[in-house]
CSV table of C-alpha atoms and ligand atoms in Angstrom, one decimal:
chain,number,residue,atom,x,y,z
A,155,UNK,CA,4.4,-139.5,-117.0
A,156,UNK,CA,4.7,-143.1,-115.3
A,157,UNK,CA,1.2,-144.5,-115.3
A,158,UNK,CA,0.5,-146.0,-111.3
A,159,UNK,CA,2.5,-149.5,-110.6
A,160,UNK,CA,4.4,-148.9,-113.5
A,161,UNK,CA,8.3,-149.2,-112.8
A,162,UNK,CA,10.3,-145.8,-113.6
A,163,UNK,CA,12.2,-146.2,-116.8
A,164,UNK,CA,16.0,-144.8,-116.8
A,165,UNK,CA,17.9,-144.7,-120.1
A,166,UNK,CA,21.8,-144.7,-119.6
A,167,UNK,CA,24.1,-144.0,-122.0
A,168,UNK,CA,27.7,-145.2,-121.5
A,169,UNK,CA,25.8,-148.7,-119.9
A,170,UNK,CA,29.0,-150.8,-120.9
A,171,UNK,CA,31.6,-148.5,-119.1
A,172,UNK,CA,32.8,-149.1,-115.2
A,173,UNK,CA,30.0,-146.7,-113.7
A,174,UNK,CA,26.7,-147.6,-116.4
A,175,UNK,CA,27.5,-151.4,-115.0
A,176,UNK,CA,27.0,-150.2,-111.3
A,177,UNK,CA,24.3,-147.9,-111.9
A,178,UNK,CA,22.2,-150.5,-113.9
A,179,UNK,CA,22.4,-153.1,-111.2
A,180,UNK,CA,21.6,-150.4,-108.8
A,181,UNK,CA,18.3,-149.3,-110.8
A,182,UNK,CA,17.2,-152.8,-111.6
A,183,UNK,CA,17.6,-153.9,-107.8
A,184,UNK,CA,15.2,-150.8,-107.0
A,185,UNK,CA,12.8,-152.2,-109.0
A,186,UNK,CA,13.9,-149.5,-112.3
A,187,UNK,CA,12.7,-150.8,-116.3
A,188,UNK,CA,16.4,-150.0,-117.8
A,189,UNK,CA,17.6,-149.3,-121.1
A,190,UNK,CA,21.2,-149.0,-122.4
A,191,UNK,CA,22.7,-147.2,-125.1
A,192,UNK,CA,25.6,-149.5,-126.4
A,193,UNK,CA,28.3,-148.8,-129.2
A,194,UNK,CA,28.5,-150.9,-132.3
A,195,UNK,CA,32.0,-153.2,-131.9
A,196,UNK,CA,33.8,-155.8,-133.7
A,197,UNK,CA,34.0,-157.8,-130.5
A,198,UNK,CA,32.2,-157.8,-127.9
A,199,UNK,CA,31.8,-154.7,-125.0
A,200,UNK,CA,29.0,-155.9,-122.8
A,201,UNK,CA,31.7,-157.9,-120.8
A,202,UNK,CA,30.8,-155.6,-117.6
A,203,UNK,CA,26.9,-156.3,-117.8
A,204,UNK,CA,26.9,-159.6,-119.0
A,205,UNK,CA,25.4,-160.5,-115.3
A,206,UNK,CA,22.4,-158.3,-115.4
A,207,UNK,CA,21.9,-158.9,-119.6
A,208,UNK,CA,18.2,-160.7,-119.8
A,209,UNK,CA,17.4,-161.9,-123.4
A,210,UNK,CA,14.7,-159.6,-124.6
A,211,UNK,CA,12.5,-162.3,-125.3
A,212,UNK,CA,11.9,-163.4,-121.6
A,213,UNK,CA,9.3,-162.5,-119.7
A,214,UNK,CA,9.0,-159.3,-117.7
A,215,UNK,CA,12.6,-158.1,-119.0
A,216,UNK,CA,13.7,-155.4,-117.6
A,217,UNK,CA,16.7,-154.7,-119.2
A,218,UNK,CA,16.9,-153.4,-122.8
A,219,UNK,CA,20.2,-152.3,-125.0
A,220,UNK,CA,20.0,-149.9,-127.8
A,221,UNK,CA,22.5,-149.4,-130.0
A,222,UNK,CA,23.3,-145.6,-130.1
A,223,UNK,CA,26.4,-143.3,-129.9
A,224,UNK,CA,26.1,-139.7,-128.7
A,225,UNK,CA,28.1,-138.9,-132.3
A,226,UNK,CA,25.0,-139.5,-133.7
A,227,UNK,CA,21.9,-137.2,-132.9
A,228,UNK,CA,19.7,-139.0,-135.1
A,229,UNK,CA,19.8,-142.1,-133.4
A,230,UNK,CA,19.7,-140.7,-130.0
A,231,UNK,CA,16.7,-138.9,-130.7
A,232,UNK,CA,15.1,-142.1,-131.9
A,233,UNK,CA,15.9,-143.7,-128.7
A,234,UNK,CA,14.4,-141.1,-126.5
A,235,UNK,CA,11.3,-141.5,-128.7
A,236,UNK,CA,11.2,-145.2,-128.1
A,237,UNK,CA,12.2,-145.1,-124.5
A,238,UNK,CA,10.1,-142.4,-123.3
A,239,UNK,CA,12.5,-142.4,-120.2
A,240,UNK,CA,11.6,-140.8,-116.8
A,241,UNK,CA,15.5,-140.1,-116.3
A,242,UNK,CA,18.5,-140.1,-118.4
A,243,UNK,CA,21.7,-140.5,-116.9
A,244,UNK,CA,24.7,-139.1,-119.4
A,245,UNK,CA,27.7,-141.2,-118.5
A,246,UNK,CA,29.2,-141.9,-122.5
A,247,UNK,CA,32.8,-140.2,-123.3
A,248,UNK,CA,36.0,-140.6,-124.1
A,249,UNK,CA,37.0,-140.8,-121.1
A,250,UNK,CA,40.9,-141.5,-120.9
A,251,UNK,CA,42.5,-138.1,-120.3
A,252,UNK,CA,45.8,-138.8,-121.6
A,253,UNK,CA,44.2,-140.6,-124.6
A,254,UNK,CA,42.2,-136.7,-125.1
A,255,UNK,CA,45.6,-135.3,-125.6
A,256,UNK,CA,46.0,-137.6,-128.6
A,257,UNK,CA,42.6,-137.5,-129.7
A,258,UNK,CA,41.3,-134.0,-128.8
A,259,UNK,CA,39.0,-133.5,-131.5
A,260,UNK,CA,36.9,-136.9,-131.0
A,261,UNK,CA,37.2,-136.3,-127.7
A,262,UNK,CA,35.6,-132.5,-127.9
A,263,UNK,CA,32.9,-134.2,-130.2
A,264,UNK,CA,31.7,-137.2,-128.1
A,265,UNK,CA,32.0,-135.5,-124.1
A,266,UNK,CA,31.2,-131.6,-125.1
A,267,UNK,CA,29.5,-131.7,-128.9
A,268,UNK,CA,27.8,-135.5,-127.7
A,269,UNK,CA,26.2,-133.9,-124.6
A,270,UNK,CA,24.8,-131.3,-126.6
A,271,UNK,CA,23.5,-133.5,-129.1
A,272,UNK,CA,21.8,-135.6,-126.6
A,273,UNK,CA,20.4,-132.4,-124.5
A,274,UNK,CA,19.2,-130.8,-128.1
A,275,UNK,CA,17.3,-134.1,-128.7
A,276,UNK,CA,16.0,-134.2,-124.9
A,277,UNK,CA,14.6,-130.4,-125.0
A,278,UNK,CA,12.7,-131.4,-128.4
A,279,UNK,CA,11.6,-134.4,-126.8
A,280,UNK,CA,10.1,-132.9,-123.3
A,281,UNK,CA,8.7,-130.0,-125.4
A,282,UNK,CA,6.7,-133.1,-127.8
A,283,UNK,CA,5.8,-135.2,-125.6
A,284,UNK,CA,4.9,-133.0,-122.5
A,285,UNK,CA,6.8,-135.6,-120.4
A,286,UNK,CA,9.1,-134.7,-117.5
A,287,UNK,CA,12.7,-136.2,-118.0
A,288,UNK,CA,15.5,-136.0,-115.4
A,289,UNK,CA,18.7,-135.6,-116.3
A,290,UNK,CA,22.2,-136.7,-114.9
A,291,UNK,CA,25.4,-135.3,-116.2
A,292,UNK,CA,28.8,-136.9,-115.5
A,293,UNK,CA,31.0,-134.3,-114.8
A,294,UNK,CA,34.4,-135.0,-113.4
A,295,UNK,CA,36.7,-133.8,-111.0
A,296,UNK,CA,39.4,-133.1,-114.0
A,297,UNK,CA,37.5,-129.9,-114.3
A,298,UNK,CA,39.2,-128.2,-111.2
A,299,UNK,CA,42.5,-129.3,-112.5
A,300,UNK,CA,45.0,-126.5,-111.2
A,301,UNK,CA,43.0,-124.8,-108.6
A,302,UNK,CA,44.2,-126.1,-105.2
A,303,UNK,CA,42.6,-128.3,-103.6
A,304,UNK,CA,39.9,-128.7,-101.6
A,305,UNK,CA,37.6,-128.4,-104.3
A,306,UNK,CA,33.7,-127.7,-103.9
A,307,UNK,CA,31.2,-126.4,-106.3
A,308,UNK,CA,32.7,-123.2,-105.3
A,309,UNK,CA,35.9,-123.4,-107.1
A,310,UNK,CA,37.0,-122.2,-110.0
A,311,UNK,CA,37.2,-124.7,-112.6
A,312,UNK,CA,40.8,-124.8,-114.6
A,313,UNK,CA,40.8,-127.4,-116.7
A,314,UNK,CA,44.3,-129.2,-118.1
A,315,UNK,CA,43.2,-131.5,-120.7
A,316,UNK,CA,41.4,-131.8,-124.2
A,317,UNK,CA,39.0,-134.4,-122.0
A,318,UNK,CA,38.7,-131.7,-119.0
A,319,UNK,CA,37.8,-128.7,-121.2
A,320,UNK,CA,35.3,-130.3,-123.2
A,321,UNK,CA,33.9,-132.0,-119.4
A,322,UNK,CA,33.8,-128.3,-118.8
A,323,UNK,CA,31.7,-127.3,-121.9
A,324,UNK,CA,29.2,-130.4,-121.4
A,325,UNK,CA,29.0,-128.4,-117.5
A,326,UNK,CA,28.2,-125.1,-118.9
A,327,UNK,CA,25.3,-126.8,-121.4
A,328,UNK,CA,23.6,-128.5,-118.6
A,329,UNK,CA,23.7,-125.0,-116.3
A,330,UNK,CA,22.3,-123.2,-119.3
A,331,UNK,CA,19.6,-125.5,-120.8
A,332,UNK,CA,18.4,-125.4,-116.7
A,333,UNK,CA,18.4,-121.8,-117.1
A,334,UNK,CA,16.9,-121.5,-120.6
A,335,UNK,CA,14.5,-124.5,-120.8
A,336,UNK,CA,13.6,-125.4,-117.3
A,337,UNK,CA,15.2,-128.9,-118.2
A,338,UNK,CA,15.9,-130.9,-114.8
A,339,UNK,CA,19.4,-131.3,-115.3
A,340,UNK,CA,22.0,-132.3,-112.3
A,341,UNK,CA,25.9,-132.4,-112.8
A,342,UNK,CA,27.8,-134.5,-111.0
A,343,UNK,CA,31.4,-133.3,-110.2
A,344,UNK,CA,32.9,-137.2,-109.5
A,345,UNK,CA,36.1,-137.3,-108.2
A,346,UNK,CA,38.0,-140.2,-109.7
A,347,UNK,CA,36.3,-143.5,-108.7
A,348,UNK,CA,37.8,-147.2,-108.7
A,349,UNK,CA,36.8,-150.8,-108.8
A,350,UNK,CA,37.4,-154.0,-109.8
A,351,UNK,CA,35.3,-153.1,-113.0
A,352,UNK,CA,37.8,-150.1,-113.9
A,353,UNK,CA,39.2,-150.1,-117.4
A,354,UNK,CA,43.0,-151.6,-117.1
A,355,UNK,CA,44.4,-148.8,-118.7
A,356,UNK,CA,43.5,-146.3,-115.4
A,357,UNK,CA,46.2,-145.9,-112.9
A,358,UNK,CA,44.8,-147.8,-110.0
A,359,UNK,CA,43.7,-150.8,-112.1
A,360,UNK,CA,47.2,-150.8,-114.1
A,361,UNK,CA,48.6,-151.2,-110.9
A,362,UNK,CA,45.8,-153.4,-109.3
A,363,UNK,CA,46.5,-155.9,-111.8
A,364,UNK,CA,50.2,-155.6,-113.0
A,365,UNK,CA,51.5,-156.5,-109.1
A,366,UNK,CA,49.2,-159.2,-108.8
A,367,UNK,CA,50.7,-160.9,-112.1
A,368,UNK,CA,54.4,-159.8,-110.7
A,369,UNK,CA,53.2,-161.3,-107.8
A,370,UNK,CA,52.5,-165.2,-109.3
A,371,UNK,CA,55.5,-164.7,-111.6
A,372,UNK,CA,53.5,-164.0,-114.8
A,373,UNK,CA,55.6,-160.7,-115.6
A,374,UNK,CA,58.3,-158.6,-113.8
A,375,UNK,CA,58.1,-154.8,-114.3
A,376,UNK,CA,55.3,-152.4,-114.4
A,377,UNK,CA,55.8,-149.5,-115.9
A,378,UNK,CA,54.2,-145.6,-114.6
A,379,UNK,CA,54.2,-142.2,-115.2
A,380,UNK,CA,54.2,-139.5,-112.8
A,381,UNK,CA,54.0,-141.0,-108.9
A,382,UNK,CA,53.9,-137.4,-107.5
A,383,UNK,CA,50.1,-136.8,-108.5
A,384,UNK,CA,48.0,-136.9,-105.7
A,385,UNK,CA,43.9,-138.1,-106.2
A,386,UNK,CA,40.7,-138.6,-104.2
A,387,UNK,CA,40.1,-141.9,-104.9
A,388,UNK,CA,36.6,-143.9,-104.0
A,389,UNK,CA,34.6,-146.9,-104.8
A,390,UNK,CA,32.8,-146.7,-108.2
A,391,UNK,CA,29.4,-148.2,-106.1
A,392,UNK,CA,29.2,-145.6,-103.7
A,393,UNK,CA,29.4,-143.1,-106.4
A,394,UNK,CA,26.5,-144.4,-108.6
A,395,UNK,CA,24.2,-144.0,-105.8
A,396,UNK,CA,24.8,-140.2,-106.1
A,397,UNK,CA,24.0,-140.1,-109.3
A,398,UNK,CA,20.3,-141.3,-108.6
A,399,UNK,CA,20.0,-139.4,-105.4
A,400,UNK,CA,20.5,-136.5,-107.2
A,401,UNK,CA,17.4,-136.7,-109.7
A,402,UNK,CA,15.4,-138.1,-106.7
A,403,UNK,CA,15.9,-134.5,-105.2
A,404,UNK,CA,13.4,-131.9,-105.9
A,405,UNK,CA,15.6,-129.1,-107.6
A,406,UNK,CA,18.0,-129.8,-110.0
A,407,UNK,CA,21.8,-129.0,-108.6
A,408,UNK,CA,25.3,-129.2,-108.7
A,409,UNK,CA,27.1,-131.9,-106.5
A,410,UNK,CA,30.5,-132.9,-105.8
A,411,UNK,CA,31.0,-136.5,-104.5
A,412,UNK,CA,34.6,-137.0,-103.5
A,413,UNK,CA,35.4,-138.8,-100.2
A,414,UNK,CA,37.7,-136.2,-98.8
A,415,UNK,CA,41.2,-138.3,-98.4
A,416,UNK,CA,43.8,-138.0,-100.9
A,417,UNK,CA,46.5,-140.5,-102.1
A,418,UNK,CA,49.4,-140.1,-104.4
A,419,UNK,CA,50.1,-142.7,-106.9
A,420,UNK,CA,53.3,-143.6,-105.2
A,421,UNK,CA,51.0,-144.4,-101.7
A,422,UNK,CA,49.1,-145.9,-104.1
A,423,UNK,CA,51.9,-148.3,-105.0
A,424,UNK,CA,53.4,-148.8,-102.1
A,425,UNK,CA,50.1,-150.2,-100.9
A,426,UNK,CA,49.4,-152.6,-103.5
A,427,UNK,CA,53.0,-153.8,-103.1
A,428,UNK,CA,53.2,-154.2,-99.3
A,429,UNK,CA,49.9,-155.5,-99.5
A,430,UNK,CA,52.1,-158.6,-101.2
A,431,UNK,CA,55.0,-158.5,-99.4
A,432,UNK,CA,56.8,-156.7,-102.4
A,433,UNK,CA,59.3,-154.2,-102.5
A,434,UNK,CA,57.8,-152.0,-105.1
A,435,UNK,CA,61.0,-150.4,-106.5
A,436,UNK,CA,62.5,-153.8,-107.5
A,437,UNK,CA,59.1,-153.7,-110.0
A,438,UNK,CA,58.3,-150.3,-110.9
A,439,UNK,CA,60.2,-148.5,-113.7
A,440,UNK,CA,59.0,-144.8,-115.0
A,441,UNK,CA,58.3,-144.2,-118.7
A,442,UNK,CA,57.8,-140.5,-119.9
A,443,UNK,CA,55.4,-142.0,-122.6
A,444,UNK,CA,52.8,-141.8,-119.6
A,445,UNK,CA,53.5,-138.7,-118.6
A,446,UNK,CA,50.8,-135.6,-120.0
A,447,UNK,CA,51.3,-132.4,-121.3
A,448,UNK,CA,49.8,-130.6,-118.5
A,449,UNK,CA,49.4,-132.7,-115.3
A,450,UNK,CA,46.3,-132.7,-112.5
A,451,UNK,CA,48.8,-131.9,-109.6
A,452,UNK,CA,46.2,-132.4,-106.1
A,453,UNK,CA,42.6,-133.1,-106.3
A,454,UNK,CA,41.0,-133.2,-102.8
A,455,UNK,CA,37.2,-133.3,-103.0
A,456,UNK,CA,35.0,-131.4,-100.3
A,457,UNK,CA,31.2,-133.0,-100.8
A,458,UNK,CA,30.0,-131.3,-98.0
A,459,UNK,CA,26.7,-130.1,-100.2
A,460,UNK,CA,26.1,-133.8,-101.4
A,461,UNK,CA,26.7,-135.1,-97.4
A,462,UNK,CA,24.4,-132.2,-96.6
A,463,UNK,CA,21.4,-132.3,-99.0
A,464,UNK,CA,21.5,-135.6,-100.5
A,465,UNK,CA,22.6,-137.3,-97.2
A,466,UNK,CA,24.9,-139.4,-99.5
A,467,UNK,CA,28.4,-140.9,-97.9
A,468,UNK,CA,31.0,-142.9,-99.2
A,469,UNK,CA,30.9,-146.5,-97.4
A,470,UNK,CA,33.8,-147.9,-99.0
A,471,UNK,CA,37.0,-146.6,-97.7
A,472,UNK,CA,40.5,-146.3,-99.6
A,473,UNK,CA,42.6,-149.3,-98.2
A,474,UNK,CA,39.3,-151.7,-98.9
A,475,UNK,CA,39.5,-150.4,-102.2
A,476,UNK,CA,42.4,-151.2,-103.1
A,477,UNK,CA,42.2,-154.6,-101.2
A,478,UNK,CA,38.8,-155.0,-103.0
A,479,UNK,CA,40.8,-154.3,-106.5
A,480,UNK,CA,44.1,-156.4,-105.4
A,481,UNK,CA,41.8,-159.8,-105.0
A,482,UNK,CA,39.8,-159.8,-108.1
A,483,UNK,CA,42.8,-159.4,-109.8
A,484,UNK,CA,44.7,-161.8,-107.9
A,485,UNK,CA,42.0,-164.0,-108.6
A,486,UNK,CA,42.5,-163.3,-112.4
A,487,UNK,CA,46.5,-164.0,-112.3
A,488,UNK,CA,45.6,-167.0,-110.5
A,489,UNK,CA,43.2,-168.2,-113.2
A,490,UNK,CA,45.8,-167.3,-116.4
A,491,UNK,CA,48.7,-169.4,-114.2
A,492,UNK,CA,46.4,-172.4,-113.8
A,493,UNK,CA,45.7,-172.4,-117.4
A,494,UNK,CA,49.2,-171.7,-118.6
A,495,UNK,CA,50.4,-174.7,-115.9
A,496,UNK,CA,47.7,-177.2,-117.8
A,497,UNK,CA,49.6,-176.0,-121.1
A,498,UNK,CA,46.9,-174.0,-122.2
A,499,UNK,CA,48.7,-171.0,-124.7
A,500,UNK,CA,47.5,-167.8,-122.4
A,501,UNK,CA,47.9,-163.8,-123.5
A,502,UNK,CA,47.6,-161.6,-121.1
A,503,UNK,CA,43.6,-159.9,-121.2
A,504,UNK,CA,44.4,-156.9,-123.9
A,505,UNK,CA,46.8,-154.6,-124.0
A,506,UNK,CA,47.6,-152.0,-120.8
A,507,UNK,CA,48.8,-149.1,-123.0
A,508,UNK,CA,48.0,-146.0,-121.2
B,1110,NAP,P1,34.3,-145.7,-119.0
B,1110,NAP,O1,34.5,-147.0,-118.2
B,1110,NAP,O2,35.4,-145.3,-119.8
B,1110,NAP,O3,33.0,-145.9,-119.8
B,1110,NAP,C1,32.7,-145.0,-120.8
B,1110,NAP,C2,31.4,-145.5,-121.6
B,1110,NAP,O4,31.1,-144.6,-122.6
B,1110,NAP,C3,31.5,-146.9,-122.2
B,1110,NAP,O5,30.3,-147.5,-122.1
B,1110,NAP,C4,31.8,-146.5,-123.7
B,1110,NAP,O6,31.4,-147.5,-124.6
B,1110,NAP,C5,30.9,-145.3,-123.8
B,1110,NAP,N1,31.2,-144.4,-124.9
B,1110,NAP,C6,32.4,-143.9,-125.3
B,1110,NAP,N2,32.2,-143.1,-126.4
B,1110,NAP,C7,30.9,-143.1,-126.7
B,1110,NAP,C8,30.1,-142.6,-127.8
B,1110,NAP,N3,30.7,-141.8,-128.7
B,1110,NAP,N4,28.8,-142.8,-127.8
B,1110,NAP,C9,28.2,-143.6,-126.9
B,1110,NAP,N5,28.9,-144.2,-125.9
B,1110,NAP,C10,30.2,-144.0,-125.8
B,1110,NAP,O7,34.0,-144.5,-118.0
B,1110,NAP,P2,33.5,-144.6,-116.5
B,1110,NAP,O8,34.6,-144.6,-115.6
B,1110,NAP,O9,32.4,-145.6,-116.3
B,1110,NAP,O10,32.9,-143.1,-116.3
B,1110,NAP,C11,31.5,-142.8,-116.6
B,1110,NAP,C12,31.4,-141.3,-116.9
B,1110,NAP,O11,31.8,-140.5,-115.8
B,1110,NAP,C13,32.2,-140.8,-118.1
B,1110,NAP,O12,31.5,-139.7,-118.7
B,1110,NAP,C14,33.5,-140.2,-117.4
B,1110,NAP,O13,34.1,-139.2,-118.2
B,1110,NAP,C15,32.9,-139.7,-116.1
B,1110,NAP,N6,33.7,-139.6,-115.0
B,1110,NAP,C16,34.4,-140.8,-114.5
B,1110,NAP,C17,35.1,-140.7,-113.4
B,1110,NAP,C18,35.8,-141.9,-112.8
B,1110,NAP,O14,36.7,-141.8,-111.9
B,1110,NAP,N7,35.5,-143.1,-113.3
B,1110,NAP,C19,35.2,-139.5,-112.6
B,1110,NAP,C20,34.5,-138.4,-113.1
B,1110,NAP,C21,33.7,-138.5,-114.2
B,1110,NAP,P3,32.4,-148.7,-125.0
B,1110,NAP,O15,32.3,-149.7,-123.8
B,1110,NAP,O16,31.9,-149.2,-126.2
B,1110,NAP,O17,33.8,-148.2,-125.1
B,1111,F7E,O1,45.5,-141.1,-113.8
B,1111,F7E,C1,49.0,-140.7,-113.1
B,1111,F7E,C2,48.4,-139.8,-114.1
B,1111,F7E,O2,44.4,-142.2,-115.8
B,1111,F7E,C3,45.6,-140.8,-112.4
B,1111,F7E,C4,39.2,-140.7,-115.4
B,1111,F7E,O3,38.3,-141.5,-114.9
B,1111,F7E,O4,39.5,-139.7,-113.3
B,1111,F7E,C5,40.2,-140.3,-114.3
B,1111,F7E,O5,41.2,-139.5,-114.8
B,1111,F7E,C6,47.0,-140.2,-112.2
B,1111,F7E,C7,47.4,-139.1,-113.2
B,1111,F7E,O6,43.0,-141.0,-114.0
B,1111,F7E,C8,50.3,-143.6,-115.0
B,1111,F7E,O7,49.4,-138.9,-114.6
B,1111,F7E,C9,51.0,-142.2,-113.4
B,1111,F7E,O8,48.0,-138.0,-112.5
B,1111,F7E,O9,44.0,-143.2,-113.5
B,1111,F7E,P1,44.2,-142.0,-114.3
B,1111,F7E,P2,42.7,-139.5,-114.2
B,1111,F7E,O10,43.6,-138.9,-115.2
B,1111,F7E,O11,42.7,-138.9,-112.9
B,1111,F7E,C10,38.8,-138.4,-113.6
B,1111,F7E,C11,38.1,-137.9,-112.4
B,1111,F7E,C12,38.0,-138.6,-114.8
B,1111,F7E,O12,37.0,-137.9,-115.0
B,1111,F7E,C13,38.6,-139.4,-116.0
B,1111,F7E,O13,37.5,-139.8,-116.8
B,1111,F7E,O14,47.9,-141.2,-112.3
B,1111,F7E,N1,49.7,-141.9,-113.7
B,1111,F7E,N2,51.3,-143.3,-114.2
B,1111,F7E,C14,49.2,-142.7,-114.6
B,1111,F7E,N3,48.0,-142.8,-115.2
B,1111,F7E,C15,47.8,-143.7,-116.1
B,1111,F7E,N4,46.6,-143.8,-116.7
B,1111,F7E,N5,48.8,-144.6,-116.5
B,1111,F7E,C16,50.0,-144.6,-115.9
B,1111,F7E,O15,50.9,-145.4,-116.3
């Protein structure tokens, strides 16, 4: 327990992804002590909380990384012990779903086996310490898969992907350590969520970023999967807030934040494009490499509950998304031409396979 006038302390795990970079800023700015668990790399991955990094040697820091991977109960159990967190929020995985049909195993062992692992080492930990931790799970949309949409916590999940069953599994721990334990534990059923942060390999961001290099000349094709799939897509900072509304809440629950509108990739295309005066079918090719196995057809989220109970909304709406996407990476092509006009030998940031 928090002694008075001390800040709450959150521990996130998955801190260097798209949503642990939103939800640290949003827990430092309310006044949170925050500590990341970060994966060992052989270059750097703390590009998305660079900002919001403090050196640990300043005063009053309120920002601390730990280097940790849910593959590795040991370690996390460590952290918890040095931590002594007031909430966790579980946002590691594997994330990529085509990636899980090509990786299925380490996929099943960091989102399904890692969450248990880290929920084994918090039940040992409460029961030691007497302490009260809340607990955020980052469940995903992915686990309705083929029931039609709209989806609420009433619907059936039917999950299509090594990544969506094992999102699935980590569900069912979280209802059942609740059950079992008493633990405080909350999943959140996100539907898919979007920013300028997003990893490039993601379908919005592929796009985001490929037109606006078509767009300055730096390359002339993009090439997509399926166009037909439709999506519920939101902004990645509205969804972070959820997250914490939900362990502010006194019972632990089950909460899908979607914003209600859905888009298929090809609307999502023709946006971006038109957005630049483009015709997008003199750019965009298909390639069957980027098609899955089994496909997510129509995911429409109903958050009714969340709207309801946690009075949370989405602020951001889909056409400033994309807009808030297609100027940061603008921006970007605009920085690699200027370089590449002074001479300078530029590659394009990594490689957009997926
Ligand atoms: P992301 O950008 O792919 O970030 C994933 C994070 O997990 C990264 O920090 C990554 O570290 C870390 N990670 C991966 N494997 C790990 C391991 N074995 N041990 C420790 N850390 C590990 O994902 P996101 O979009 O921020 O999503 C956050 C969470 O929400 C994920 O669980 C995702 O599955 C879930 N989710 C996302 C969406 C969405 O639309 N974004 C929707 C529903 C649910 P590195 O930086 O070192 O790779
Ligand atoms: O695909 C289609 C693809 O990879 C969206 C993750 O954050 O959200 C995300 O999973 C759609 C699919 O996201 C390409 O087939 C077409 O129908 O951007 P995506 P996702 O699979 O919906 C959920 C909620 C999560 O939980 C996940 O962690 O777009 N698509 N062409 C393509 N997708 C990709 N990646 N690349 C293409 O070239």
């Amino acid at each position: 327990m928090r002694m008075a006038g001390k800040p709450k302390r959150a521990l996130v795990t998955g801190i260097t992804g798209q949503d642990g970079s939103y939800l640290a800023e949003f827990l430092l700015n309310k006044g949170y002590e925050v500590h990341g668990v970060i994966r060992r790399a052989s270059t750097f991955n703390t590009e998305r909380i660079q900002h919001i990094y403090r050196d640990p040697h300043d005063d009053n820091c309120g920002f601390f990384l730990h280097y940790g991977d849910l593959n590795d109960a040991t370690g996390l159990r460590r952290i918890l012990h040095r931590v002594k967190p007031d909430e966790v929020y579980n946002l590691a995985a594997q994330s990529h779903v085509k990636v899980s049909f090509e990786q299925a195993e380490y996929t099943a062992d960091t989102v399904a086996t890692g969450t248990l692992r880290l929920f084994e080492s918090l039940r040992d930990y409460i029961d030691v310490s007497g302490c009260q931790v809340k607990i955020y799970q980052a469940g995903s949309s992915e686990m309705f898969g083929a029931s039609p949409p709209p989806q609420n916590e009433d619907t059936p999940f039917y999950p299509r992907s090594p990544y969506a069953v094992s999102k699935v599994a980590a569900y069912w721990y979280g209802v059942n350590y609740r059950e079992a334990y008493g633990m405080f534990i909350a999943n959140g059923i996100l539907f898919n969520h979007e920013s300028p942060r997003r990893g490039e390999t993601f379908v919005t961001r592929k796009i985001t970023r490929a037109a606006s290099r078509i767009k300055l000349g730096l390359q002339n094709e993009l090439f997509l999967g399926n166009l037909a799939a439709f999506r519920d897509w939101g902004f990645a900072g509205d969804y972070v807030e959820a997250m914490w509304l939900m362990l502010q809440h006194e019972k632990p629950g089950d909460y899908v934040i979607a914003t209600g509108e859905a888009h298929s990739v090809q609307e999502f295309v023709e946006l971006v494009f038109n957005l630049l005066e483009l015709n997008w079918r003199d750019y965009v090719k298909i390639d069957p490499r980027y098609f899955r196995p089994s496909e997510v057809d129509y995911l429409l989220g109903d958050s009714t509950r969340a709207r309801n109970l946690l009075q949370w909304k989405p602020r951001v709406s889909f056409e400033q998304l994309v807009r808030m996407m297609l100027n940061h990476d603008l921006e970007m092509a605009r920085q690699e031409k200027t370089l590449r006009e002074a001479g300078h030998k530029v590659e394009p940031r990594g490689v957009p396979f997926g």
